[in-house]
Amino acid sequence: MAKGSGLPIDSDPIGFFIHKPTVLNSFEEDFNNNNKISNNSINSMDASSTIHHHERSPPHHHHHHQTLQFPVNLNYTHHKDNNSPEPSDEKNNNNNRTVIINEMDFFAENRNRDIKPSPSSYHDMIDHHKSFNEQIDIDMNVNTGLNLLTTNTSSEQSMVDDGVSNDAAAEDKKPTTELVVLHTEFQRVKSENQRLKIALDQVTNSYNALQMQLYITQTGNKSDEKVLEDGNNNNNDHDDDQNINLTNGTNINEGKVQPVVPRRFMDLGLANNGEADETSLSSSEERRSELVKNGHGGDDQMEKKEVNRALIGREDSDPDQSSQAGWVPNKLPRTTSSGSVKDSDQTEATMRKARVSVRARSEAPMIADGCQWRKYGQKMAKGNPCPRAYYRCTMAAGCPVRKQVQRCAEDRTILVTTYEGNHNHPLPPPAMAMASTTSSAARMLLSGSMSSSDGIMNSNFLARAMLPCSSSMATISASAPFPTVTLDLTQSPNPLHLQKPPQPPQFHLALQQNASSATTAAAAALLPQILGGQAIYNNQSKFSGLQMSSLGQENSLAPTTVAARLLGHHSFSSSSPPQNSLSESVNAATAAIAADPNFTAALAAAITSIISGTHSNNVSNNNNNNTNNNGNNVNV
DNA sequence: CGATTTTGACCTGCGC
DNA sequence: GCGCAGGTCAAAATCG
């Protein structure tokens, strides 16, 4: 190819899919769609239940059904796929007098009613759930699933009118006792439902509190700085609002947490210490400003390199990085050299550039992550016939975020996107999903890395588990050369599109065994962020979820399975706390933060939307204001 | 004409 | 010191 041919991305230089670049759907659209769909599958108890939705889904939509699990055991039974459940039939078909409801039908039926299927926020989900329960209470002729069979109230009457009461009359008042029993049972279930509602509220509150705690921990006393740093607060406020909603899928604390998430969009180089982080942020941003003013400011390259080498030991030289104004590696040494966190100097020095790798099936040249990217290089990497492309974020001058895009050698339908660096600018909501995911994953990784008491990170502490492309694992790895979190989304982005997913997506997190309980808990507390704010307890045998194993003794310590079903293979079991705990603190922190199943769904929806967006042809470029019209940059 | 892509050259770290 | 590999630069070409 002639140099400077300016070959458009249509030629798919990275992959081998010569095709017209797919114009991706608006991310928000996808996201909303996902949320809508997600509602349909609320309370689905098993994979089979999810298939019902899938079958009814319009084929052309990206219905990345996520099964949202509420911590409520409603004991639903799925028995049919009709859109309009007919209670009488159900009752007739049920010898146990268990009124059955297909909750998906229920939601399908109520979708156009007062239950709004857009739980893009946690509170929406809560409201949604409450509405659902209210519907259960009110709409008894439709519902149950509570194994209810009672009479007294008007709503209850409808349940027993057609079949049960007749039988009762025919059997000569015998049911008096039975009715009492059933009524008692009904009351019990009702109270159980109430208790669960209360529990849900408590969980919500706990989550909010922990969210705030997490924020405080991460940002320390720098929250004011954050605001001041941002010369354009008004503009960012809006973004912040959106970011909250779309990042965590919550509206948590409304105004309280708003400054939290939006500020750091990608913290791949983030130190565990919030102070350090903010320090680095400030300094790096100052540097950015200076360098932006002075062009690429290559004068101090050598000086920076020396600093890097002195402070980081083995660090990518990346001569241009310093010239790229605010490139992440510069942040760590600066952070440590600031003296704010001396104890973590060693640790941070050990921490190399954290990377988050996202593996996804996509025929598009890039996955739509909502950012604008400019290609600055392409290389043939060893062991892979597919070239690796290097992009840097162009959404703001001097944004240090870069990413590499390369197709998997073994399965070229899989696109591996590796993110690195911190955005120094607000991101559009669509970009928040991926940014927040990768940020959280990186933070998680770094937290785990720093949990070592001596700061020495075994480069092989977690054997690189990035196996063949078919791997469905999402792996956190600190193996050389860079600590990397790999989110493997190569499994169907829409688990509901799979009849029987062979294996649920997983997160493997290896925490060092000698981590203090505090740091372990901190790391555990971050787990939900990886999952968009959620991890779900469950039986280890039920899913292989996020496993927290000990360094070096992964076999000696039963892993705590903090199940996290990234892509919606939910089988939430609120009554099944982890049996094998790594530590109580882990459990406590994780339980408190991870109690919200909506996060997984929201995150999964976001990610699957991103991924699926690459499969779809749509018109997002119509909204693309950037000048890149080659299909590389997708404003979603 | 500015933004973007291409691509050979260059830099750096690492292993031998 | 040399070769290799990863990563980046920057001139030239291309695109809208």
XYZ file of C-alpha atoms in Angstrom, chain A residues 96-507:
412
model
C -51.231 -27.401 43.728
C -53.310 -24.335 43.311
C -50.226 -22.449 42.613
C -51.164 -19.559 40.505
C -48.488 -19.226 38.008
C -47.309 -16.222 36.247
C -44.852 -15.778 33.595
C -43.247 -12.667 34.821
C -42.037 -11.853 31.418
C -45.529 -11.906 30.225
C -46.378 -9.860 33.152
C -43.895 -7.246 32.221
C -44.730 -7.457 28.628
C -48.266 -6.808 29.575
C -47.419 -3.995 31.850
C -44.766 -2.496 29.762
C -47.135 0.028 28.393
C -48.672 0.664 31.672
C -47.349 2.350 34.666
C -44.259 0.292 34.933
C -41.794 2.022 32.815
C -39.220 -0.210 31.325
C -36.277 2.025 31.511
C -34.366 1.116 34.540
C -31.352 2.927 33.431
C -30.887 3.863 36.955
C -30.839 1.986 40.085
C -33.730 3.882 41.488
C -35.700 3.200 38.438
C -35.137 -0.392 39.064
C -36.160 -0.063 42.610
C -39.290 1.712 41.605
C -39.742 -0.849 38.980
C -39.478 -3.558 41.464
C -41.828 -1.865 43.817
C -44.279 -1.364 41.083
C -43.983 -4.941 40.278
C -44.696 -5.938 43.789
C -47.570 -3.579 43.896
C -48.857 -5.172 40.839
C -48.523 -8.449 42.535
C -50.589 -7.208 45.352
C -53.188 -5.590 43.223
C -53.347 -7.652 40.181
C -53.887 -10.939 41.788
C -55.806 -12.379 38.958
C -52.743 -12.122 36.909
C -50.098 -12.804 39.351
C -49.065 -14.960 41.974
C -46.058 -16.973 41.754
C -46.273 -16.500 45.410
C -48.026 -19.770 45.685
C -50.928 -17.910 46.984
C -54.356 -19.222 47.305
C -56.565 -17.200 49.481
C -59.849 -15.577 49.565
C -60.740 -12.852 51.938
C -59.715 -9.740 50.198
C -61.228 -8.604 47.025
C -58.076 -9.181 45.170
C -57.743 -12.546 46.672
C -61.263 -13.309 45.730
C -60.468 -13.173 42.123
C -57.930 -15.812 42.567
C -60.197 -18.403 43.985
C -63.453 -17.577 42.385
C -63.470 -19.783 39.396
C -61.910 -22.970 40.462
C -61.033 -23.157 44.000
C -64.177 -21.876 45.637
C -66.347 -24.223 43.655
C -64.305 -27.103 44.699
C -64.495 -25.951 48.187
C -68.254 -25.748 48.074
C -68.491 -29.138 46.514
C -66.380 -30.620 49.180
C -68.659 -29.492 51.916
C -66.942 -26.713 53.767
C -64.005 -28.866 54.332
C -61.716 -26.079 53.316
C -62.390 -24.071 56.360
C -59.265 -25.334 57.886
C -57.554 -25.316 54.607
C -58.567 -21.777 53.990
C -57.197 -20.782 57.292
C -53.979 -22.458 56.445
C -53.891 -20.905 53.073
C -54.756 -17.556 54.432
C -52.038 -17.895 56.936
C -49.719 -18.878 54.200
C -50.799 -15.944 52.176
C -50.227 -13.632 55.033
C -46.877 -15.142 55.573
C -45.901 -14.691 51.988
C -47.254 -11.230 52.031
C -45.248 -10.341 55.037
C -42.300 -11.994 53.431
C -42.806 -9.785 50.478
C -42.946 -6.802 52.745
C -39.819 -7.867 54.454
C -38.109 -8.214 51.179
C -39.224 -4.801 50.179
C -37.777 -3.455 53.340
C -34.640 -5.409 52.792
C -34.396 -3.994 49.350
C -34.716 -0.521 50.702
C -32.065 -1.238 53.222
C -29.814 -2.568 50.585
C -30.435 0.521 48.594
C -29.549 2.688 51.485
C -26.514 0.643 52.266
C -25.440 0.877 48.736
C -25.843 4.586 48.684
C -23.868 4.931 51.834
C -21.127 2.725 50.558
C -21.080 4.495 47.308
C -20.463 7.687 49.130
C -17.856 6.031 51.246
C -16.151 4.727 48.232
C -16.167 8.101 46.698
C -14.733 9.669 49.757
C -12.090 7.033 49.970
C -11.134 7.429 46.404
C -11.111 11.127 46.240
C -10.074 11.970 49.728
C -10.312 15.652 50.304
C -9.904 16.512 46.740
C -13.477 16.833 45.826
C -13.202 20.551 46.017
C -10.190 20.464 43.859
C -12.112 18.535 41.376
C -14.618 21.204 41.039
C -12.021 23.862 40.885
C -9.962 21.972 38.456
C -12.771 21.923 36.126
C -12.969 25.306 34.667
C -16.214 24.476 33.061
C -18.253 23.138 35.833
C -21.539 24.104 34.472
C -20.977 22.237 31.367
C -19.771 19.251 33.155
C -22.585 19.155 35.539
C -24.791 17.991 32.854
C -22.363 15.396 31.861
C -22.047 14.341 35.381
C -25.674 13.714 35.657
C -25.625 11.598 32.654
C -22.552 9.894 33.711
C -24.023 8.835 36.914
C -26.965 7.362 35.300
C -25.196 5.654 32.566
C -22.134 4.654 34.333
C -23.538 2.969 37.276
C -26.941 2.620 35.942
C -28.126 4.453 38.927
C -29.315 7.726 40.120
C -27.841 7.058 43.401
C -27.828 9.946 45.735
C -28.940 12.126 42.980
C -26.790 15.132 43.542
C -24.531 13.653 46.101
C -22.581 11.244 44.083
C -22.671 13.183 40.968
C -19.210 14.465 41.300
C -17.952 11.015 41.910
C -18.007 9.007 38.826
C -17.959 11.499 36.095
C -14.756 12.997 37.057
C -12.577 10.093 36.294
C -13.661 8.497 33.181
C -10.870 6.116 32.760
C -8.475 5.574 35.512
C -6.347 2.988 33.973
C -3.339 4.432 35.502
C -5.139 5.245 38.597
C -3.470 4.757 41.850
C -5.405 3.198 44.564
C -5.043 6.163 46.661
C -7.470 8.799 45.869
C -5.253 11.582 46.982
C -2.490 10.422 44.860
C -4.834 10.080 42.063
C -6.058 13.549 42.315
C -2.628 14.872 42.730
C -1.564 13.171 39.651
C -4.587 14.378 37.916
C -3.899 17.921 38.796
C -0.302 17.779 37.866
C -0.948 15.942 34.714
C -3.590 18.330 33.699
C -1.328 21.227 34.394
C 1.232 19.597 32.305
C -1.276 19.024 29.634
C -2.169 22.631 29.536
C 1.416 23.636 29.299
C 2.230 21.134 26.688
C -0.778 21.919 24.691
C 0.292 25.486 24.667
C 3.786 24.579 23.639
C 2.806 22.089 21.096
C 4.218 18.741 21.942
C 6.786 20.038 24.299
C 9.393 17.526 23.421
C 12.098 19.476 25.176
C 11.639 17.811 28.458
C 11.299 14.361 27.090
C 14.561 13.157 28.380
C 13.983 14.650 31.740
C 10.663 12.952 32.001
C 12.128 9.732 30.881
C 14.678 9.942 33.593
C 11.996 10.563 36.093
C 10.065 7.655 34.807
C 12.952 5.341 34.923
C 13.978 6.457 38.334
C 10.580 6.059 39.788
C 9.076 3.243 37.915
C 11.902 0.959 37.272
C 10.732 -0.818 34.268
C 8.478 1.483 32.469
C 7.789 1.888 28.903
C 10.007 4.515 27.667
C 7.503 5.805 25.239
C 9.425 8.878 24.409
C 6.445 10.364 22.811
C 4.332 9.774 25.761
C 5.788 12.615 27.593
C 5.402 14.703 24.583
C 1.844 13.634 24.432
C 1.008 15.701 27.386
C -0.305 13.862 30.320
C 0.387 10.413 29.156
C -0.339 8.124 31.989
C 3.070 6.831 32.878
C 4.051 10.303 33.739
C 1.334 10.470 36.217
C 2.422 7.711 38.431
C 5.904 8.935 39.075
C 4.651 12.414 39.516
C 2.148 11.180 41.908
C 4.623 9.321 43.935
C 7.165 12.022 43.758
C 4.659 14.388 45.134
C 5.236 12.675 48.395
C 1.625 12.347 49.230
C 1.772 8.625 49.431
C 5.241 7.603 50.266
C 4.337 4.233 51.513
C 2.803 3.396 48.255
C 5.746 4.623 46.285
C 7.121 1.207 45.982
C 3.804 -0.193 45.178
C 3.029 2.394 42.636
C 6.425 2.007 41.212
C 5.643 -1.595 40.861
C 2.436 -0.869 39.249
C 2.954 -0.518 35.619
C 0.556 0.809 33.211
C -2.703 -0.846 33.786
C -4.571 -1.893 30.770
C -8.016 -3.020 30.153
C -8.524 -5.305 27.294
C -11.936 -5.921 25.897
C -12.472 -8.888 23.728
C -15.545 -8.858 21.676
C -16.838 -10.334 18.553
C -17.168 -7.691 15.995
C -16.733 -7.387 12.336
C -16.368 -3.689 12.619
C -12.866 -2.252 12.676
C -13.428 -1.013 16.146
C -15.937 -1.406 18.831
C -18.016 1.627 19.459
C -16.898 2.954 22.766
C -18.236 6.415 22.312
C -14.902 8.118 22.003
C -13.187 9.641 19.037
C -9.972 8.032 18.079
C -7.208 8.866 15.749
C -4.970 6.233 14.414
C -1.325 6.945 14.871
C 0.299 3.727 14.071
C 0.009 0.199 12.967
C 2.328 -2.650 13.523
C 2.526 -6.273 12.895
C 2.661 -7.952 16.220
C 4.486 -11.149 16.698
C 2.388 -14.215 16.628
C -0.560 -12.575 15.042
C -1.063 -12.157 11.345
C -3.462 -9.382 12.052
C -1.892 -6.002 12.400
C -2.276 -4.079 15.566
C -3.536 -0.574 15.233
C -2.784 2.176 17.659
C -5.249 4.875 18.365
C -5.289 7.829 20.615
C -8.239 9.693 21.882
C -8.931 12.891 20.048
C -11.894 14.051 21.977
C -9.748 16.572 23.726
C -6.374 17.989 23.079
C -3.751 16.089 24.918
C -5.991 13.328 26.026
C -3.563 10.585 26.911
C -5.886 7.695 26.412
C -4.769 5.256 23.828
C -5.972 2.015 22.660
C -4.792 -0.842 20.611
C -7.028 -2.746 18.351
C -6.153 -6.100 17.045
C -7.973 -9.110 15.911
C -7.448 -12.371 17.579
C -5.183 -14.568 15.562
C -7.166 -17.635 16.313
C -10.539 -16.202 15.751
C -10.565 -13.140 13.655
C -14.082 -12.396 14.464
C -12.841 -11.378 17.837
C -11.640 -7.881 18.217
C -9.338 -7.178 21.081
C -9.333 -3.597 22.192
C -6.888 -2.598 24.837
C -7.357 0.696 26.600
C -4.707 2.558 28.411
C -4.633 5.908 30.045
C -6.966 8.407 31.559
C -9.268 10.655 29.709
C -8.694 14.220 30.609
C -12.040 15.413 29.452
C -15.681 14.702 29.970
C -17.042 11.879 28.006
C -20.358 11.696 26.328
C -22.739 9.396 28.076
C -22.310 6.676 25.532
C -18.638 6.588 26.204
C -19.192 6.399 29.878
C -20.235 2.836 29.850
C -17.060 1.520 28.425
C -14.904 4.079 30.126
C -16.407 3.375 33.440
C -16.156 -0.303 32.920
C -12.567 -0.207 31.949
C -11.810 2.292 34.604
C -13.357 0.179 37.241
C -11.634 -2.871 35.987
C -8.317 -1.143 35.992
C -8.931 0.273 39.401
C -9.853 -3.118 40.540
C -6.708 -4.502 39.169
C -4.597 -1.846 40.721
C -6.329 -2.223 43.979
C -5.581 -5.858 43.947
C -2.068 -5.184 42.989
C -1.571 -2.755 45.748
C -3.035 -4.985 48.294
C 0.274 -6.621 48.659
C 1.777 -5.658 51.901
C 5.225 -5.281 50.510
C 4.171 -3.906 47.256
C 5.923 -6.568 45.383
C 3.730 -7.840 42.739
C 4.364 -11.187 41.417
C 4.236 -10.749 37.754
C 2.815 -14.168 37.494
C 0.594 -14.063 40.452
C -2.219 -14.826 38.223
C -1.271 -17.076 35.475
C -2.301 -15.438 32.392
C -5.635 -16.903 31.725
C -6.296 -15.318 28.466
C -6.655 -18.460 26.667
C -7.956 -19.055 23.302
C -10.334 -16.675 21.855
C -13.185 -18.831 22.780
C -12.556 -18.133 26.352
C -15.508 -16.736 28.048
C -13.478 -15.492 30.917
C -12.901 -11.996 31.909
C -9.576 -12.058 33.508
C -7.645 -9.755 35.638
C -4.045 -10.341 35.161
C -0.994 -8.641 36.422
C 1.303 -10.594 34.286
C 3.948 -8.871 32.337
C 4.407 -6.582 30.707
C 1.416 -4.731 31.982
C -1.226 -5.544 34.473
C -4.172 -6.168 32.346
C -7.795 -6.671 32.912
C -9.367 -8.606 30.175
C -13.056 -8.438 29.765
C -13.981 -11.227 27.543
C -17.220 -10.567 25.843
C -16.711 -13.020 23.129
C -19.476 -15.052 24.415
C -22.683 -13.982 22.932
C -23.213 -10.399 23.866
C -26.723 -11.352 24.427
C -26.938 -14.371 26.607
C -30.583 -14.615 25.906
C -29.785 -15.203 22.353
C -28.147 -18.326 23.424
C -30.316 -21.212 24.064
C -27.902 -22.670 26.472
C -24.882 -20.598 27.094
C -22.132 -23.066 27.602
C -20.591 -21.027 30.286
C -21.459 -17.768 31.832
C -19.026 -14.965 31.467
C -16.836 -14.699 34.428
C -14.543 -12.421 36.170
